[in-house]
Coordinates of C-alpha atoms and ligand atoms in Angstrom, one line a residue:
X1 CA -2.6 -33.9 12.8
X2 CA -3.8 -32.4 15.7
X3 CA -4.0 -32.7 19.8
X4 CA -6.5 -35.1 21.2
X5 CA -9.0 -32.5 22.1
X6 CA -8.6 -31.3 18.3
X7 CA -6.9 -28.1 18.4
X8 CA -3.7 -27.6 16.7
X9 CA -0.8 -26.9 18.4
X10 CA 0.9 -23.5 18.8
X11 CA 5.0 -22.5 18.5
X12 CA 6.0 -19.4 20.0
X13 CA 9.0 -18.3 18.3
X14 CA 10.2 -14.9 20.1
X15 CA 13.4 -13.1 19.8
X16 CA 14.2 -10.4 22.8
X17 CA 10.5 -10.1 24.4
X18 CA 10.1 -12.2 27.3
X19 CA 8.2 -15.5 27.1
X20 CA 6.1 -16.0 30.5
X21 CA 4.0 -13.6 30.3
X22 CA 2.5 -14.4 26.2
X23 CA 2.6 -18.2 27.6
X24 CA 0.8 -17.1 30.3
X25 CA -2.3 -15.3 28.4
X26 CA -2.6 -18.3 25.8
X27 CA -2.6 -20.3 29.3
X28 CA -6.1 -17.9 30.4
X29 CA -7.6 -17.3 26.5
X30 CA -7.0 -20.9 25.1
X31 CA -6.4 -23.6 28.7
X32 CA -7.0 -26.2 25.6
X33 CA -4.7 -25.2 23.2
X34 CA -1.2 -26.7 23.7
X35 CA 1.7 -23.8 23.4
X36 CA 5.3 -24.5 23.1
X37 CA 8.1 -22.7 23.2
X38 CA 10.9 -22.7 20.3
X39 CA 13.1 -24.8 20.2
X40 CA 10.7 -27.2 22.0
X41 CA 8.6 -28.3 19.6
X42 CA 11.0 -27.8 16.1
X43 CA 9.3 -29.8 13.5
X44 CA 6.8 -30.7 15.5
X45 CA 4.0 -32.2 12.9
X46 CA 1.3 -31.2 16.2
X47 CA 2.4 -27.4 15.5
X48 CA -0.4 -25.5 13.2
X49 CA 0.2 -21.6 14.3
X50 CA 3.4 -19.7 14.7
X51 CA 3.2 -16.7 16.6
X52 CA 6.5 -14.9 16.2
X53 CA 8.7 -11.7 17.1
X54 CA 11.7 -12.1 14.7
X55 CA 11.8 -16.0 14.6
X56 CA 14.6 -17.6 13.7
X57 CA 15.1 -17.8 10.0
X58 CA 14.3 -21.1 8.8
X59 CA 12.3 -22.3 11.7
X60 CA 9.1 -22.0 10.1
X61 CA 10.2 -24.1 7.2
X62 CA 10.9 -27.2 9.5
X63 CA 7.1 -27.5 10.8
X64 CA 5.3 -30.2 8.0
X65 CA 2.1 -29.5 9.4
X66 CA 2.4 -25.2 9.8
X67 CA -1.3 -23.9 8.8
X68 CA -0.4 -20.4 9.5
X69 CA 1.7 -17.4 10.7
X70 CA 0.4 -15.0 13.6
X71 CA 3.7 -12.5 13.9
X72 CA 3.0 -9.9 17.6
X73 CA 3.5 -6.8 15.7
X74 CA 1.8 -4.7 12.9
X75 CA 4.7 -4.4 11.2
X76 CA 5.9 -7.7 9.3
X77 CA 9.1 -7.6 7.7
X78 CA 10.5 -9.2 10.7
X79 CA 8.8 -12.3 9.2
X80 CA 10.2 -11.5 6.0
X81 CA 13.6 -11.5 7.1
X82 CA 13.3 -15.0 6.9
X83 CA 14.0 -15.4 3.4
X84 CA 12.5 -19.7 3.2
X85 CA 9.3 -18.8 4.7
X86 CA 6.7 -21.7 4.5
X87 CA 3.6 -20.6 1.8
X88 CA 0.6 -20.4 4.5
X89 CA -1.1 -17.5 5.1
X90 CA 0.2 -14.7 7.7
X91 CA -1.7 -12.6 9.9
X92 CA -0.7 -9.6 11.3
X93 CA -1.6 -7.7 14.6
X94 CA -4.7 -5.0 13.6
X95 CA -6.1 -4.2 17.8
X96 CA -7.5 -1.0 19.0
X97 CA -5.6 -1.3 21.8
X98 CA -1.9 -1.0 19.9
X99 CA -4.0 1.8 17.0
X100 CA -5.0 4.0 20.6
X101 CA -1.3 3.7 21.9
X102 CA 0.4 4.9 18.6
X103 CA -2.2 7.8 18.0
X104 CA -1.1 8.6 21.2
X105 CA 2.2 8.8 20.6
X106 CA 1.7 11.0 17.5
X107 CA -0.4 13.3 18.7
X108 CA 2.1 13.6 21.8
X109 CA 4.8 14.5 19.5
X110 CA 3.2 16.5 16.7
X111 CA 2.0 18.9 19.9
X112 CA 5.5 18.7 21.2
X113 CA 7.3 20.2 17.9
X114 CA 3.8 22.4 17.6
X115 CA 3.9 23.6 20.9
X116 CA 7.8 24.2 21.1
X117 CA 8.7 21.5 23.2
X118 CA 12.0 20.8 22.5
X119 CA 13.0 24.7 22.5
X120 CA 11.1 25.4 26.4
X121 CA 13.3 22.3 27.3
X122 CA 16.3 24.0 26.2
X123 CA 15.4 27.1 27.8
X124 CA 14.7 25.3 30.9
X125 CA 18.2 23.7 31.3
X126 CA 19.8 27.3 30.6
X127 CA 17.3 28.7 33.3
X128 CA 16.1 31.1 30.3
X129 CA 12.4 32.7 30.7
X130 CA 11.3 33.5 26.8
X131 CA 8.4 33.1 25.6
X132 CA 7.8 32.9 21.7
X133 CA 5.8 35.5 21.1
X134 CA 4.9 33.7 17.5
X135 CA 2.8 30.3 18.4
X136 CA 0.9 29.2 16.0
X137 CA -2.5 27.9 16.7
X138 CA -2.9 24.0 15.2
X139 CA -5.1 25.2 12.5
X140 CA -2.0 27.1 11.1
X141 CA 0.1 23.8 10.9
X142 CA -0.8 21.1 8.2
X143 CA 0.5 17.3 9.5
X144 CA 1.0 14.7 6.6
X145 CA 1.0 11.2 7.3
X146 CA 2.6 9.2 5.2
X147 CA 0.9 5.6 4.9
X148 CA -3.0 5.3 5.5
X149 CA -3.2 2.6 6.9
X150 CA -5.0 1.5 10.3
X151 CA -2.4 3.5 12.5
X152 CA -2.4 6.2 10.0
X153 CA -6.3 7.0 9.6
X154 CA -6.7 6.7 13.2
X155 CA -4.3 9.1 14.1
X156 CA -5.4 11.6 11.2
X157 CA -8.6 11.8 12.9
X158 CA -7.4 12.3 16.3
X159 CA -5.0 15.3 14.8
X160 CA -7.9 16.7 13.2
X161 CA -9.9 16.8 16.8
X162 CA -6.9 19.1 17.8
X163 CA -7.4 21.3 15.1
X164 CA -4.7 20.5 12.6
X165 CA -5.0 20.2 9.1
X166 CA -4.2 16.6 7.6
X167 CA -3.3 15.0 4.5
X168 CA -2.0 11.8 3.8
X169 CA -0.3 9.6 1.5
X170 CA -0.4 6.1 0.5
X171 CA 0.6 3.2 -2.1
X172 CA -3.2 3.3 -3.1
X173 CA -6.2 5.9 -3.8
X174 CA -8.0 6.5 -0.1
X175 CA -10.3 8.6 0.8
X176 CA -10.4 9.7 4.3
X177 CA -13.1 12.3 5.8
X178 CA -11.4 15.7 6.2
X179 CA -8.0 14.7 5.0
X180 CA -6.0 15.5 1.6
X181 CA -5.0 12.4 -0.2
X182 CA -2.3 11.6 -2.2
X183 CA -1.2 8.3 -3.6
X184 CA 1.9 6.7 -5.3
X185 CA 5.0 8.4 -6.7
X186 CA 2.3 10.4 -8.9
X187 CA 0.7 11.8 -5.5
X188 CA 4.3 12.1 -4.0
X189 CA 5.1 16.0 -4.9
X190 CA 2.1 17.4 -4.1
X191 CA 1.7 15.6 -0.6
X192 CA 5.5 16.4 0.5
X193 CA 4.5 20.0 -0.9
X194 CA 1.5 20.2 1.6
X195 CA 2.6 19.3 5.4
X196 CA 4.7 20.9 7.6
X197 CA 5.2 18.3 10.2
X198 CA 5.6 15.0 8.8
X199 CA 4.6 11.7 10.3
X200 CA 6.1 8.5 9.2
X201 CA 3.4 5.4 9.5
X202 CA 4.5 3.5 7.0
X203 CA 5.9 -0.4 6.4
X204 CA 9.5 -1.4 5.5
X205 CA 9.4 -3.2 2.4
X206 CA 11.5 -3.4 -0.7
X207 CA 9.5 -0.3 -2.4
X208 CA 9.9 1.8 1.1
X209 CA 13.0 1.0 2.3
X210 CA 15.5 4.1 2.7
X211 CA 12.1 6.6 1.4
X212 CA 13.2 9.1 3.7
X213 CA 16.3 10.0 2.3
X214 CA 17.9 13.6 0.9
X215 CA 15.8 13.7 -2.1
X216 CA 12.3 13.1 -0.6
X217 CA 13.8 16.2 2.5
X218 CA 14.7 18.6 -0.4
X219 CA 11.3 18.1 -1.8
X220 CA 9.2 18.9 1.4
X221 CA 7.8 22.3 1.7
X222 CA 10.1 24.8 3.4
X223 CA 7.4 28.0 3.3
X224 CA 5.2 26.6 6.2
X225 CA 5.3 28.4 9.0
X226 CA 7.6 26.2 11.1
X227 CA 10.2 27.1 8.0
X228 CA 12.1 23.7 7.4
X229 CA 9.6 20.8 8.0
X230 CA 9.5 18.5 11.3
X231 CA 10.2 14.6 10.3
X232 CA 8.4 12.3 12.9
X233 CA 9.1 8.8 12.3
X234 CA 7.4 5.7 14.0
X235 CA 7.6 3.3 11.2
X236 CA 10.5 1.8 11.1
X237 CA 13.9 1.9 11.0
X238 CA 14.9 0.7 7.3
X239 CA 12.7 3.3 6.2
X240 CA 15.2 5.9 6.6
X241 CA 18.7 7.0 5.5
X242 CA 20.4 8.1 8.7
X243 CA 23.5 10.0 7.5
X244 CA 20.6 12.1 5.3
X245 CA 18.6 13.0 8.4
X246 CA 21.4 14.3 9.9
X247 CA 22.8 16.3 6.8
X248 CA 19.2 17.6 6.6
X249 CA 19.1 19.1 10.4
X250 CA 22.3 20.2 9.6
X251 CA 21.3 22.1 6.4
X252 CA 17.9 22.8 7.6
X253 CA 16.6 21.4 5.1
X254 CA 14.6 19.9 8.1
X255 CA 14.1 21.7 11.7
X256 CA 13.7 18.2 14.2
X257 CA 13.3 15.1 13.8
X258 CA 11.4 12.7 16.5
X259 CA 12.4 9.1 15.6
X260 CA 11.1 6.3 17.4
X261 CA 12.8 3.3 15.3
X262 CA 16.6 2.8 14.3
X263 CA 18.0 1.0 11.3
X264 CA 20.0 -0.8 13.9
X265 CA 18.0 -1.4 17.4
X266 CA 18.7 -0.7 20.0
X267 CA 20.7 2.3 19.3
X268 CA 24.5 2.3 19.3
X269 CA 25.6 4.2 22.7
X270 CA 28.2 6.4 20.0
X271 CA 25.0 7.5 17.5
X272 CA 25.1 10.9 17.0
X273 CA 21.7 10.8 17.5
X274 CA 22.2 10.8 20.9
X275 CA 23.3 14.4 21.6
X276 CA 21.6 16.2 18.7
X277 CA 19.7 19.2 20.1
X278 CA 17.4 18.6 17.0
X279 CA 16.4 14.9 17.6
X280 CA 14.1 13.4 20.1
X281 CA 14.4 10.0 20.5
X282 CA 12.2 7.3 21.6
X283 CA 13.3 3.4 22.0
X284 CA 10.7 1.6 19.8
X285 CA 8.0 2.6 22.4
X286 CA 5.5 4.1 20.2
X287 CA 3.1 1.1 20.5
X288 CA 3.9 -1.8 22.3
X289 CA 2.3 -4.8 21.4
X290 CA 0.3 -6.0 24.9
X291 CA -0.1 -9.7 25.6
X292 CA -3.6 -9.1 27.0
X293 CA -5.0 -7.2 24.3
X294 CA -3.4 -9.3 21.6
X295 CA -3.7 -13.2 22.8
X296 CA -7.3 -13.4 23.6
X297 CA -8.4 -12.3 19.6
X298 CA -5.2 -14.4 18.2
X299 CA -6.7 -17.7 20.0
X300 CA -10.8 -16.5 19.0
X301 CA -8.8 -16.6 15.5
X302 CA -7.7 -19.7 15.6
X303 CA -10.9 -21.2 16.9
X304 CA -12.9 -19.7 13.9
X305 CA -10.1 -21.0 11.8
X306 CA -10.4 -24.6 12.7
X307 CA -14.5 -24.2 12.6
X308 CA -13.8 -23.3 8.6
X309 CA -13.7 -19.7 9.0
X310 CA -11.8 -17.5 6.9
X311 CA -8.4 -16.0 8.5
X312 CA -8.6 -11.8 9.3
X313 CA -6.0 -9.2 9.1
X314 CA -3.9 -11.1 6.1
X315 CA -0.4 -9.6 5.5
X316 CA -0.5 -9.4 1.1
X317 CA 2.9 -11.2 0.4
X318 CA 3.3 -9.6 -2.9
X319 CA 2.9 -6.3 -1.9
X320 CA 5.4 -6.9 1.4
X321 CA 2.4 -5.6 4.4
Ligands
NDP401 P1 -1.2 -0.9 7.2 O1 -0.8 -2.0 6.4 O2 -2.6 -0.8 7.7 O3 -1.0 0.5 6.4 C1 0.2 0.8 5.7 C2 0.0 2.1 4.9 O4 1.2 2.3 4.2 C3 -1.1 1.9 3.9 O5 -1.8 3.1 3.7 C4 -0.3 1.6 2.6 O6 -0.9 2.0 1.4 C5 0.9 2.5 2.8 N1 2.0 2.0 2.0 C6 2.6 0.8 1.9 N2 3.6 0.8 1.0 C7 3.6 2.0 0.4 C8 4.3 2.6 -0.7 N3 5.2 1.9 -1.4 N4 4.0 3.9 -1.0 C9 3.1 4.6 -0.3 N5 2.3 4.1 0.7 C10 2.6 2.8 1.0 O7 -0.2 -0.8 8.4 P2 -0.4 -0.2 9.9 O8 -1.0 1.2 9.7 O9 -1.1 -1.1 10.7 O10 1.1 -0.1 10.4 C11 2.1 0.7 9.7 C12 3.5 0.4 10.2 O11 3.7 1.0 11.5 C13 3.8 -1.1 10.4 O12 4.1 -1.7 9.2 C14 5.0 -1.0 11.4 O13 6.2 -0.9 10.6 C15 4.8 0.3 12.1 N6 4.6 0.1 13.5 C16 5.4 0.7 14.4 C17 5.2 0.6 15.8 C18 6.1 1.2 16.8 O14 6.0 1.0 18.0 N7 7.0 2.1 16.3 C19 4.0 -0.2 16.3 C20 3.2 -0.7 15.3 C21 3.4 -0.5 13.9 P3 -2.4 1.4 0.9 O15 -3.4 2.0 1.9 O16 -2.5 1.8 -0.5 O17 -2.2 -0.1 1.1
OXD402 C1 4.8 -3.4 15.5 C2 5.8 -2.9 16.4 O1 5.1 -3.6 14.3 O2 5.6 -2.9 17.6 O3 3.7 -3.7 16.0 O4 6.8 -2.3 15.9

């Protein structure tokens, strides 16, 4: 079934963003395409597309008619979380726009730790003039990235424009120009032997989930020259074992951690995490997913889809990403 003019139907199903403004770009990229949003239109047999932040579990189940699954963010276990998801195809967010902003925000921090951010900030508050007499140049500091992805690959490259060295790691064999891969719990040692700042690019799923933990710290190479390794992790939040990172900064078994996602978001006002002179904390604003860059491509998709193209950007449901 679909509307009058054709086009199937679209169900926004959003949990803490704010509606208007996605409404309103599916208004300007698709005037055409009817948009409603949930609970309005709950087994509506008009609805073909979710688009969804977190939906409500068992939503997507209720829709007879459901041809697909757009979710606003890269990542996709928030579609997961709903564990009697409908069998249709999902597609995930892959835009240059949301690649730029995260390579952005790695680069940003990788230069932060490398250029002694967090230890000038210090020294500011105490109103102490010391300069390190010790910097390193970039080309000193190797920066794994762990998952080689689309975020991942596009901020190797950009770290390697700055001068660091780069390898990577990832669930398969990649080969990316100029950077040292490693892949699956074969590649593991050697990769966590080679960095000495760590990105985390990664996606939660049941093989992931709680990587970063105590045994992967103690395995990361401590004779770099920023001694105990940085952890920087934009990923997500399952991905790590809290009460390890802060045992590891503790026993410097890592030096600072910059963590831009939280098991539990957003962050409880009594973390430790807080106050940690080691920690730099970001509110899941790495890369924000923008309704202007996302919307327009999203509705192109859908009009290839109903002219018999094939869906992009496919989340593999086996493999969880
Ligand atoms: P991709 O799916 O393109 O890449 C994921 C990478 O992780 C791939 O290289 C993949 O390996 C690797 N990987 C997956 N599972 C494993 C595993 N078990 N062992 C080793 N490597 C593994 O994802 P994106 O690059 O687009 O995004 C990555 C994640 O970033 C998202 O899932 C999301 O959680 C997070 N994110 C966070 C944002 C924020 O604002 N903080 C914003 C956007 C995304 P292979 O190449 O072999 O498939
Ligand atoms: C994403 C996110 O997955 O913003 O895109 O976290």
């Amino acid at each position: 079934m679909t509307d009058s003019n054709g086009k199937g139907r679209v169900l926004l199903a959003l949990t803490g963003w704010e509606p208007e403004v996605w409404i309103n770009e599916f208004g300007k990229a698709a005037p055409d395409r009817p948009v409603a949003l949930e609970p309005e239109g709950e087994a509506d047999p008009g609805i073909h597309y979710a688009v969804v932040w977190k939906q409500p579990p068992g939503l997507l189940s209720k829709l007879p008619n459901l041809k697909a699954i757009f979710s606003l963010g890269a990542g996709v276990d928030h579609v997961f979380a709903d564990t009697s998801l409908p069998d249709v195809p999902i597609v995930r967010v892959v835009s240059p726009d949301l690649t730029t902003r995260m390579s952005e925000y790695v680069v940003w921090q990788v230069l932060d730790h490398h250029r002694l951010g967090p230890r000038y900030r210090a020294q500011q508050a105490d109103r102490i003039w010391e300069e390190d007499q010790n910097q390193k140049a970039a080309g000193d500091i190797t920066v794994g990235i762990m998952g080689l992805g689309e975020l991942g690959r596009d901020a190797a490259s950009k770290l390697r424009i700055m001068g660091f060295s780069v390898s990577g790691w990832s669930r398969t064999q990649k080969q990316v120009e100029g950077v040292s891969c490693h892949a699956g719990a074969d590649g593991l040692g050697a990769f966590l032997a080679s960095a000495d700042i760590f990105v985390v690019l990664l996606p939660l799923t049941p093989e992931t989930r709680d990587i970063l933990n105590r045994d992967l710290f103690t395995r990361m190479s401590k004779r770099g020259p920023l001694g105990a390794p940085v952890l920087i992790n934009a990923g997500r939040g399952g991905l790590q074992n809290e009460a390890d990172i802060l045992a590891a900064l503790d026993e410097e078994l890592l030096s600072a951690v910059t963590l831009d996602v939280f098991q539990q978001e957003p962050l409880d006002p009594e973390s430790p995490f807080w106050t940690h002179p080691k920690v730099t904390i970001t509110p899941h604003a790495a890369a924000a997913s923008m309704p202007h860059s996302l919307i327009e491509p999203m509705a192109r998709q859908m009009d290839a889809y109903e002219r018999g193209e094939p869906l992009i950007n496919l989340v593999d449901r086996k493999a969880g990403y």
